[in-house]
CSV table of C-alpha atoms and ligand atoms in Angstrom, one decimal:
chain,number,residue,atom,x,y,z
A,1,MET,CA,88.6,191.2,129.7
A,2,HIS,CA,88.3,190.6,126.0
A,3,GLU,CA,88.8,187.0,125.0
A,4,PRO,CA,90.4,186.7,121.6
A,5,ARG,CA,87.6,186.0,119.1
A,6,GLN,CA,89.2,182.8,118.0
A,7,ARG,CA,89.0,181.2,121.4
A,8,ILE,CA,85.4,181.9,121.8
A,9,LEU,CA,84.5,180.5,118.4
A,10,GLU,CA,86.6,177.4,118.3
A,11,PRO,CA,85.1,175.2,121.1
A,12,ALA,CA,81.6,175.8,119.8
A,13,HIS,CA,82.7,174.9,116.3
A,14,THR,CA,84.2,171.6,117.4
A,15,ARG,CA,81.3,170.9,119.7
A,16,ARG,CA,78.8,171.1,116.8
A,17,PHE,CA,80.8,168.6,114.7
A,18,ALA,CA,81.2,166.3,117.7
A,19,THR,CA,77.4,166.0,118.1
A,20,ILE,CA,76.9,165.1,114.5
A,21,ARG,CA,79.7,162.6,114.7
A,22,ASP,CA,78.1,161.0,117.7
A,23,ARG,CA,75.0,160.2,115.7
A,24,ILE,CA,76.7,158.8,112.5
A,25,ASP,CA,79.7,156.4,112.7
A,26,PRO,CA,82.4,157.5,110.4
A,27,PRO,CA,82.6,154.9,107.7
A,28,GLU,CA,85.2,152.2,107.9
A,29,LEU,CA,84.5,150.9,104.4
A,30,ALA,CA,83.6,152.9,101.4
A,31,VAL,CA,82.0,150.9,98.5
A,32,ILE,CA,82.5,152.7,95.2
A,33,VAL,CA,79.9,151.8,92.5
A,34,PRO,CA,80.7,153.2,89.0
A,35,THR,CA,77.5,153.4,86.9
A,36,PHE,CA,76.6,154.1,83.3
A,37,ASN,CA,72.9,153.3,82.4
A,38,GLU,CA,72.4,150.9,85.3
A,39,ARG,CA,69.0,152.2,86.5
A,40,PRO,CA,67.2,148.8,86.3
A,41,ASN,CA,69.9,147.2,88.5
A,42,LEU,CA,70.4,149.9,91.1
A,43,ARG,CA,67.5,149.3,93.5
A,44,GLU,CA,68.4,145.7,93.9
A,45,LEU,CA,72.1,146.4,94.1
A,46,LEU,CA,71.7,149.0,96.9
A,47,GLU,CA,69.4,146.7,98.9
A,48,ARG,CA,71.8,143.8,98.5
A,49,LEU,CA,74.7,145.9,99.6
A,50,VAL,CA,73.0,147.3,102.7
A,51,ALA,CA,72.1,143.8,103.7
A,52,ALA,CA,75.6,142.3,103.1
A,53,LEU,CA,77.2,145.1,105.0
A,54,GLU,CA,75.1,144.7,108.1
A,55,GLY,CA,77.2,145.5,111.2
A,56,ILE,CA,79.8,147.4,109.3
A,57,ALA,CA,80.2,151.2,109.3
A,58,PHE,CA,80.0,151.7,105.6
A,59,GLU,CA,79.2,154.2,103.0
A,60,ILE,CA,78.2,153.6,99.3
A,61,ILE,CA,79.4,156.1,96.7
A,62,VAL,CA,77.8,155.7,93.3
A,63,VAL,CA,79.8,157.5,90.7
A,64,ASP,CA,77.5,158.1,87.7
A,65,ASP,CA,78.7,159.7,84.4
A,66,ASP,CA,75.4,161.5,83.8
A,67,SER,CA,73.6,158.3,82.5
A,68,PRO,CA,70.8,159.2,80.1
A,69,ASP,CA,68.6,156.6,81.9
A,70,GLY,CA,68.5,158.7,85.0
A,71,SER,CA,70.6,156.4,87.3
A,72,ALA,CA,71.7,159.3,89.4
A,73,ALA,CA,68.2,160.5,90.2
A,74,LEU,CA,67.3,157.0,91.5
A,75,VAL,CA,70.4,156.9,93.7
A,76,ARG,CA,69.5,160.3,95.1
A,77,GLU,CA,66.1,159.0,96.1
A,78,PHE,CA,67.9,156.4,98.1
A,79,ALA,CA,70.4,158.8,99.5
A,80,ALA,CA,67.6,161.1,100.7
A,81,ARG,CA,66.5,158.2,103.0
A,82,ASP,CA,69.8,156.7,103.9
A,83,PRO,CA,72.8,159.1,104.5
A,84,ARG,CA,75.2,156.2,104.0
A,85,VAL,CA,74.4,156.3,100.3
A,86,ARG,CA,75.8,159.1,98.2
A,87,CYS,CA,75.8,160.0,94.6
A,88,LEU,CA,78.8,161.6,92.8
A,89,LEU,CA,77.6,162.9,89.5
A,90,ARG,CA,80.1,163.7,86.8
A,91,VAL,CA,78.9,165.7,83.9
A,92,GLY,CA,80.6,165.6,80.4
A,93,ARG,CA,83.0,162.8,81.4
A,94,ARG,CA,83.3,159.1,80.7
A,95,GLY,CA,85.5,156.4,82.0
A,96,LEU,CA,85.2,153.5,84.4
A,97,ALA,CA,88.7,153.9,85.9
A,98,SER,CA,88.5,157.6,86.4
A,99,ALA,CA,85.0,157.3,88.0
A,100,CYS,CA,86.3,154.9,90.5
A,101,ILE,CA,89.4,157.0,91.3
A,102,GLU,CA,87.2,160.0,92.0
A,103,GLY,CA,84.8,158.0,94.2
A,104,MET,CA,87.8,156.7,96.2
A,105,LEU,CA,89.0,160.2,96.7
A,106,ALA,CA,85.7,161.4,98.0
A,107,THR,CA,85.7,159.4,101.2
A,108,THR,CA,87.5,159.4,104.6
A,109,ALA,CA,87.1,155.6,105.0
A,110,PRO,CA,90.3,153.8,105.7
A,111,PHE,CA,89.2,150.9,103.4
A,112,LEU,CA,87.9,151.2,99.9
A,113,ALA,CA,86.1,148.7,97.7
A,114,VAL,CA,85.0,148.8,94.0
A,115,ILE,CA,82.1,146.8,92.8
A,116,ASP,CA,80.1,146.8,89.5
A,117,ALA,CA,76.5,147.8,89.5
A,118,ASP,CA,75.2,145.0,87.3
A,119,LEU,CA,75.0,142.4,90.1
A,120,GLN,CA,77.7,140.3,88.4
A,121,HIS,CA,80.0,140.7,91.5
A,122,ASP,CA,78.9,138.8,94.6
A,123,GLU,CA,78.5,141.5,97.3
A,124,ARG,CA,78.5,138.9,100.0
A,125,LEU,CA,82.2,138.6,99.7
A,126,LEU,CA,82.7,142.2,100.9
A,127,PRO,CA,82.9,141.5,104.7
A,128,ARG,CA,85.6,138.9,104.1
A,129,MET,CA,87.5,141.3,101.8
A,130,LEU,CA,87.3,143.9,104.6
A,131,ASP,CA,88.5,141.4,107.2
A,132,GLU,CA,91.7,140.7,105.1
A,133,LEU,CA,92.5,144.4,105.0
A,134,ARG,CA,91.6,145.0,108.7
A,135,SER,CA,94.0,142.2,109.7
A,136,GLY,CA,96.8,144.1,108.1
A,137,ARG,CA,97.9,141.0,106.1
A,138,ALA,CA,97.1,142.6,102.8
A,139,ASP,CA,97.0,146.1,101.2
A,140,LEU,CA,94.8,144.8,98.4
A,141,VAL,CA,92.2,142.1,98.1
A,142,ILE,CA,91.1,140.9,94.7
A,143,ALA,CA,87.8,139.0,94.2
A,144,SER,CA,88.9,136.5,91.5
A,145,ARG,CA,86.7,134.8,88.9
A,146,TYR,CA,89.3,132.3,88.0
A,147,LEU,CA,90.6,130.9,91.3
A,148,GLU,CA,88.1,128.0,91.5
A,149,SER,CA,87.1,127.5,87.9
A,150,ASP,CA,88.2,129.0,84.7
A,151,ARG,CA,84.8,129.2,83.1
A,152,VAL,CA,82.4,132.1,83.4
A,153,PRO,CA,78.8,131.1,82.6
A,154,GLY,CA,77.0,132.9,79.9
A,155,TRP,CA,79.9,134.4,78.1
A,156,THR,CA,80.1,134.2,74.4
A,157,GLY,CA,83.2,132.8,72.7
A,158,GLU,CA,84.4,136.2,71.8
A,159,ARG,CA,84.0,137.6,75.3
A,160,ARG,CA,85.8,134.7,76.7
A,161,TRP,CA,88.6,135.0,74.2
A,162,LEU,CA,88.9,138.8,75.0
A,163,SER,CA,89.2,138.2,78.7
A,164,ARG,CA,91.6,135.3,78.4
A,165,SER,CA,94.0,137.1,76.1
A,166,GLY,CA,93.8,140.2,78.2
A,167,THR,CA,94.6,138.2,81.3
A,168,ALA,CA,97.4,136.4,79.5
A,169,LEU,CA,98.9,139.7,78.3
A,170,ALA,CA,98.7,141.2,81.7
A,171,ARG,CA,100.4,138.2,83.3
A,172,ALA,CA,103.4,138.6,81.0
A,173,LEU,CA,104.3,141.5,83.3
A,174,PRO,CA,106.3,140.4,86.4
A,175,ARG,CA,104.2,142.2,88.9
A,176,LEU,CA,101.0,140.6,87.7
A,177,ARG,CA,102.4,137.1,87.1
A,178,GLY,CA,101.2,135.5,90.4
A,179,LEU,CA,97.6,136.7,90.1
A,180,SER,CA,94.8,134.6,88.7
A,181,ASP,CA,92.5,137.6,87.9
A,182,PRO,CA,94.5,140.9,87.5
A,183,LEU,CA,91.6,142.2,85.3
A,184,SER,CA,89.0,141.9,88.0
A,185,GLY,CA,86.7,144.8,88.4
A,186,PHE,CA,85.9,143.8,92.0
A,187,PHE,CA,88.6,144.5,94.7
A,188,ALA,CA,89.3,146.3,97.9
A,189,ILE,CA,92.3,148.3,99.0
A,190,SER,CA,93.5,150.2,102.0
A,191,ARG,CA,93.3,154.0,101.7
A,192,THR,CA,97.1,154.2,102.5
A,193,ALA,CA,98.0,151.9,99.6
A,194,PHE,CA,95.6,153.8,97.3
A,195,GLU,CA,97.0,157.2,98.3
A,196,SER,CA,100.6,156.0,97.7
A,197,THR,CA,99.5,155.2,94.1
A,198,VAL,CA,96.9,157.7,93.1
A,199,ARG,CA,99.3,160.3,91.6
A,200,ARG,CA,100.9,157.8,89.4
A,201,LEU,CA,97.8,156.3,87.9
A,202,SER,CA,97.1,156.5,84.2
A,203,GLY,CA,93.4,156.4,84.8
A,204,LEU,CA,92.9,155.1,81.3
A,205,GLY,CA,90.1,152.8,80.3
A,206,PHE,CA,88.5,150.0,82.3
A,207,LYS,CA,91.3,148.3,84.2
A,208,LEU,CA,91.9,150.3,87.3
A,209,LEU,CA,93.2,147.2,89.2
A,210,VAL,CA,96.0,146.7,86.7
A,211,ASP,CA,96.8,150.4,86.8
A,212,ILE,CA,97.0,150.3,90.6
A,213,LEU,CA,99.2,147.1,90.7
A,214,LEU,CA,101.6,148.5,88.1
A,215,SER,CA,101.7,152.1,89.5
A,216,ALA,CA,102.3,151.3,93.2
A,217,PRO,CA,105.8,152.5,94.2
A,218,ALA,CA,106.4,149.1,95.8
A,219,PRO,CA,104.6,145.8,95.1
A,220,LEU,CA,101.4,145.7,97.1
A,221,ARG,CA,100.7,142.8,99.4
A,222,THR,CA,97.8,141.1,97.6
A,223,VAL,CA,95.4,138.4,98.5
A,224,GLU,CA,92.9,136.8,96.1
A,225,LEU,CA,89.5,135.4,97.2
A,226,PRO,CA,87.4,133.2,94.9
A,227,TYR,CA,83.8,134.0,93.9
A,228,ARG,CA,81.4,133.1,91.2
A,229,PHE,CA,80.9,135.8,88.5
A,230,GLY,CA,77.2,136.1,87.9
A,231,LEU,CA,75.2,136.9,84.8
A,232,ARG,CA,74.4,140.5,84.0
A,233,ARG,CA,70.8,141.0,85.0
A,234,SER,CA,69.7,144.0,82.9
A,235,GLY,CA,71.3,146.6,80.6
A,236,SER,CA,74.3,145.9,78.6
A,237,SER,CA,78.1,145.6,79.0
A,238,LYS,CA,80.2,148.7,78.0
A,239,LEU,CA,83.2,146.5,77.2
A,240,ASP,CA,84.0,146.8,73.6
A,241,ALA,CA,87.0,146.9,71.2
A,242,ARG,CA,87.8,150.4,72.3
A,243,VAL,CA,88.1,149.2,75.9
A,244,ALA,CA,90.5,146.6,74.6
A,245,VAL,CA,92.6,149.2,72.9
A,246,GLU,CA,92.7,151.4,76.0
A,247,PHE,CA,93.9,148.4,77.9
A,248,VAL,CA,96.8,148.0,75.5
A,249,LEU,CA,97.6,151.7,75.8
A,250,LEU,CA,97.5,151.4,79.6
A,251,LEU,CA,100.0,148.5,79.6
A,252,LEU,CA,102.3,150.3,77.2
A,253,ASP,CA,102.1,153.4,79.3
A,254,LYS,CA,103.2,151.4,82.4
A,255,VAL,CA,105.9,149.4,80.6
A,256,LEU,CA,107.3,152.6,79.1
A,257,GLY,CA,107.4,154.2,82.6
A,258,GLY,CA,105.2,157.0,81.5
A,259,TRP,CA,108.0,158.6,79.4
A,260,VAL,CA,106.8,157.8,76.0
A,261,PRO,CA,103.1,158.6,75.2
A,262,PRO,CA,101.5,155.2,74.7
A,263,ARG,CA,99.7,156.4,71.6
A,264,PHE,CA,103.0,157.4,70.0
A,265,ALA,CA,104.4,153.9,70.7
A,266,LEU,CA,101.4,152.4,68.9
A,267,PHE,CA,101.8,154.9,66.1
A,268,ALA,CA,105.4,154.0,65.7
A,269,ALA,CA,104.7,150.3,65.7
A,270,VAL,CA,102.1,150.8,63.0
A,271,GLY,CA,104.8,152.8,61.1
A,272,GLY,CA,107.2,149.9,61.4
A,273,LEU,CA,104.6,147.6,59.8
A,274,GLY,CA,104.1,150.2,57.1
A,275,VAL,CA,107.8,149.9,56.1
A,276,LEU,CA,107.3,146.1,55.6
A,277,VAL,CA,104.2,146.8,53.5
A,278,HIS,CA,106.2,149.3,51.4
A,279,LEU,CA,109.0,146.8,50.8
A,280,GLY,CA,106.5,144.0,50.1
A,281,VAL,CA,104.6,146.0,47.5
A,282,LEU,CA,107.9,147.4,46.0
A,283,SER,CA,109.4,144.0,45.4
A,284,ALA,CA,106.1,142.5,44.2
A,285,LEU,CA,105.7,145.2,41.5
A,286,ARG,CA,109.3,145.2,40.5
A,287,GLU,CA,110.2,141.5,40.6
A,288,GLY,CA,106.8,140.1,39.9
A,289,LEU,CA,105.3,142.6,37.5
A,290,GLY,CA,108.3,144.2,36.0
A,291,PHE,CA,107.5,147.8,37.0
A,292,ALA,CA,110.2,150.4,36.7
A,293,PHE,CA,111.7,151.4,40.1
A,294,LEU,CA,110.2,154.9,40.3
A,295,GLU,CA,106.6,153.8,39.5
A,296,ALA,CA,106.9,150.8,41.9
A,297,HIS,CA,108.3,153.1,44.6
A,298,ILE,CA,105.5,155.6,44.2
A,299,ALA,CA,102.8,152.9,44.3
A,300,ALA,CA,104.5,151.3,47.3
A,301,THR,CA,104.5,154.7,49.1
A,302,ILE,CA,100.8,155.2,48.5
A,303,ALA,CA,100.0,151.7,49.6
A,304,ALA,CA,102.1,152.0,52.8
A,305,MET,CA,100.5,155.4,53.7
A,306,THR,CA,97.0,154.0,53.1
A,307,PHE,CA,97.8,151.0,55.2
A,308,ASN,CA,99.2,153.2,58.0
A,309,PHE,CA,96.3,155.5,58.0
A,310,ALA,CA,93.7,152.7,58.0
A,311,LEU,CA,95.5,150.8,60.8
A,312,ASN,CA,96.0,153.8,63.0
A,313,ASN,CA,92.4,154.7,62.4
A,314,GLU,CA,91.3,151.3,63.6
A,315,LEU,CA,93.7,150.9,66.4
A,316,THR,CA,95.6,153.9,67.7
A,317,TYR,CA,92.7,156.3,67.3
A,318,ARG,CA,89.9,153.8,67.7
A,319,ASP,CA,88.3,156.2,70.2
A,320,ARG,CA,88.1,158.9,67.5
A,321,ARG,CA,87.7,156.6,64.5
A,322,LEU,CA,86.8,158.4,61.2
A,323,ARG,CA,84.2,156.9,59.0
A,324,GLY,CA,82.7,157.5,55.6
A,325,ILE,CA,83.5,160.9,54.1
A,326,ALA,CA,85.6,161.8,57.2
A,327,TRP,CA,87.7,158.7,56.5
A,328,LEU,CA,88.4,159.9,53.0
A,329,ARG,CA,89.3,163.4,54.2
A,330,GLY,CA,91.4,161.9,57.0
A,331,TRP,CA,93.3,159.7,54.5
A,332,MET,CA,94.1,162.8,52.4
A,333,SER,CA,95.3,164.9,55.3
A,334,PHE,CA,97.3,162.0,56.7
A,335,SER,CA,99.0,161.4,53.3
A,336,LEU,CA,99.8,165.1,52.9
A,337,LEU,CA,101.1,165.6,56.4
A,338,CYS,CA,103.2,162.4,56.3
A,339,SER,CA,104.8,163.6,53.0
A,340,LEU,CA,106.0,166.6,54.8
A,341,GLY,CA,107.3,164.3,57.5
A,342,ALA,CA,109.2,162.4,54.8
A,343,PHE,CA,110.9,165.7,53.8
A,344,ALA,CA,111.9,166.4,57.4
A,345,ASN,CA,113.2,162.9,57.7
A,346,VAL,CA,115.4,163.1,54.6
A,347,GLY,CA,116.5,166.6,55.4
A,348,VAL,CA,117.8,165.7,58.9
A,349,ALA,CA,119.4,162.5,57.7
A,350,ALA,CA,121.2,164.2,54.8
A,351,THR,CA,122.4,167.0,57.0
A,352,LEU,CA,123.8,164.7,59.6
A,353,PHE,CA,125.4,162.4,57.0
A,354,ALA,CA,127.0,165.4,55.3
A,355,GLU,CA,128.5,166.3,58.7
A,356,ASP,CA,130.3,162.9,58.8
A,357,GLU,CA,127.9,161.2,61.3
A,358,PRO,CA,127.7,157.4,60.8
A,359,TRP,CA,125.1,156.6,58.2
A,360,LEU,CA,123.0,154.4,60.6
A,361,LEU,CA,122.8,157.2,63.2
A,362,ALA,CA,121.9,159.8,60.5
A,363,ALA,CA,119.2,157.5,59.2
A,364,LEU,CA,117.7,156.7,62.6
A,365,ALA,CA,117.7,160.4,63.6
A,366,GLY,CA,115.9,161.2,60.3
A,367,ILE,CA,113.3,158.4,61.0
A,368,LEU,CA,112.8,159.6,64.5
A,369,VAL,CA,112.2,163.3,63.5
A,370,GLY,CA,109.9,162.2,60.7
A,371,ALA,CA,107.9,159.9,63.1
A,372,VAL,CA,107.5,162.5,65.8
A,373,TRP,CA,106.4,165.0,63.2
A,374,ASN,CA,103.9,162.6,61.7
A,375,TYR,CA,102.5,161.7,65.1
A,376,ALA,CA,102.2,165.3,66.3
A,377,VAL,CA,100.6,166.8,63.3
A,378,THR,CA,98.2,163.9,62.4
A,379,SER,CA,97.1,163.7,66.1
A,380,LEU,CA,96.2,167.4,65.8
A,381,TYR,CA,94.8,167.6,62.2
A,382,THR,CA,93.8,164.1,61.1
A,383,TRP,CA,92.3,162.8,64.4
A,384,GLY,CA,92.3,165.9,66.5
A,385,ASP,CA,89.4,168.3,67.5
A,386,ARG,CA,89.7,169.9,64.1
A,387,ALA,CA,88.9,166.7,62.2
A,388,SER,CA,85.2,166.6,61.5
A,389,ARG,CA,83.5,163.6,63.1
B,1,GDD,N1,80.8,156.0,85.8
B,1,GDD,C1,81.0,155.1,84.8
B,1,GDD,N2,81.6,155.6,83.6
B,1,GDD,N3,80.7,153.8,85.0
B,1,GDD,C2,81.0,153.0,83.9
B,1,GDD,C3,81.5,153.4,82.7
B,1,GDD,C4,81.8,154.8,82.5
B,1,GDD,O1,82.3,155.3,81.5
B,1,GDD,N4,81.6,152.3,81.9
B,1,GDD,C5,81.1,151.3,82.6
B,1,GDD,N5,80.7,151.7,83.8
B,1,GDD,C6,80.2,150.8,84.9
B,1,GDD,C7,79.0,150.0,84.5
B,1,GDD,O2,77.8,150.7,84.7
B,1,GDD,C8,79.1,148.8,85.5
B,1,GDD,O3,78.6,149.1,86.7
B,1,GDD,C9,80.6,148.7,85.6
B,1,GDD,O4,81.2,149.9,85.3
B,1,GDD,C10,81.2,147.6,84.7
B,1,GDD,O5,80.8,147.8,83.4
B,1,GDD,P1,80.3,146.6,82.4
B,1,GDD,O6,80.0,147.3,81.1
B,1,GDD,O7,79.3,145.8,83.1
B,1,GDD,O8,81.7,145.9,82.3
B,1,GDD,P2,81.9,144.3,82.1
B,1,GDD,O9,81.1,143.5,83.0
B,1,GDD,O10,81.9,144.0,80.6
B,1,GDD,O11,83.4,144.2,82.6
B,1,GDD,C11,83.7,143.8,83.9
B,1,GDD,O12,84.6,142.8,83.8
B,1,GDD,C12,85.9,143.2,83.4
B,1,GDD,C13,86.8,142.1,83.3
B,1,GDD,O13,86.4,141.1,82.4
B,1,GDD,C14,84.2,145.0,84.8
B,1,GDD,O14,84.2,144.6,86.1
B,1,GDD,C15,85.6,145.4,84.4
B,1,GDD,O15,86.1,146.3,85.4
B,1,GDD,C16,86.5,144.2,84.4
B,1,GDD,O16,87.8,144.6,84.0
B,2,MN,MN1,79.3,143.8,83.8
């Protein structure tokens, strides 16, 4: 007599979803649009996208990092009228790559595309990009700025140089060699390929495409389609020196296989240059100016430490750069902490040497311990949350 509760509930439950699904096609393509202060471009962008995707079951996911200009509110106005448009709002977060990743994770569509909001990417290319994925010939389709011409109109010399050197640097890596535009921000990927990669992504900085290409467990089958990169209509580019540094960190992270923190690699490279500065100053003071060894050595140590601090501040920790009085305080804490590192270095080396280890091994072990110490404590105290900004 008594039907188990489960069996009564389940058919009704499925039926209710079925009726909703009958009215809205599940999306085949999700278009992810990262935004930060793009309000003046959004209306036109959304209208253009809807027009370009006519006949395709699509959804548009705008991922906004709480733009002060109220981009998200505008998208929600749109979304209230058209359920194919959604807004994913992230509060207290920044980052182009991570915004795109989260947008891509928020959809069921089998194909995913990423496009900038500033109308620089030609949305009319999207149906062809989708066709390439649908055909199964490619896992990844890149819209390339450089396939037909190598000039982008409206770019300043500096911007062109930045993009050129970034592309050249990326193409030094075997996986990116055959691509004309691995730095493109406009691409489409199958959900299967994305999911095989997502847990390995660094999610650092601007260059999600490079991240995906280098993180994929096996090389992705990639097709490039040409298009003409447009001029930014309104608002301003968020690409700056910090983005460039994050790009170098991303490449380092991938090249080092995720084993060595990329910031440590940069820090160690700066340290290597510091040794050269030390030797340079030492010999200049001694040979050139006739200083006594000890004085010359002390001056060289101070010079090298200052050089290391300044370069790490400009490069390794550009995103937390110290200025003014904080710079001075940072320099003092850096010098103090690195002096302790030097003690650790000498202590380890002396102990190993006394135990009959070869001198080179003893020296290298000392240097490594000192470098790890310097990196760990300065990241915490000189540039960490405790450092005043
Ligand atoms: N959510 C979010 N968070 N979006 C962001 C952020 C962020 O921190 N930073 C930038 N965006 C959005 C912008 O609003 C824009 O829609 C898009 O990402 C691209 O940003 P732009 O500031 O316009 O970058 P760009 O034109 O200088 O750089 C483009 O070209 C590069 C290659 O030269 C982008 O397509 C890059 O991805 C590309 O690598
Ligand atoms: Mn742009």
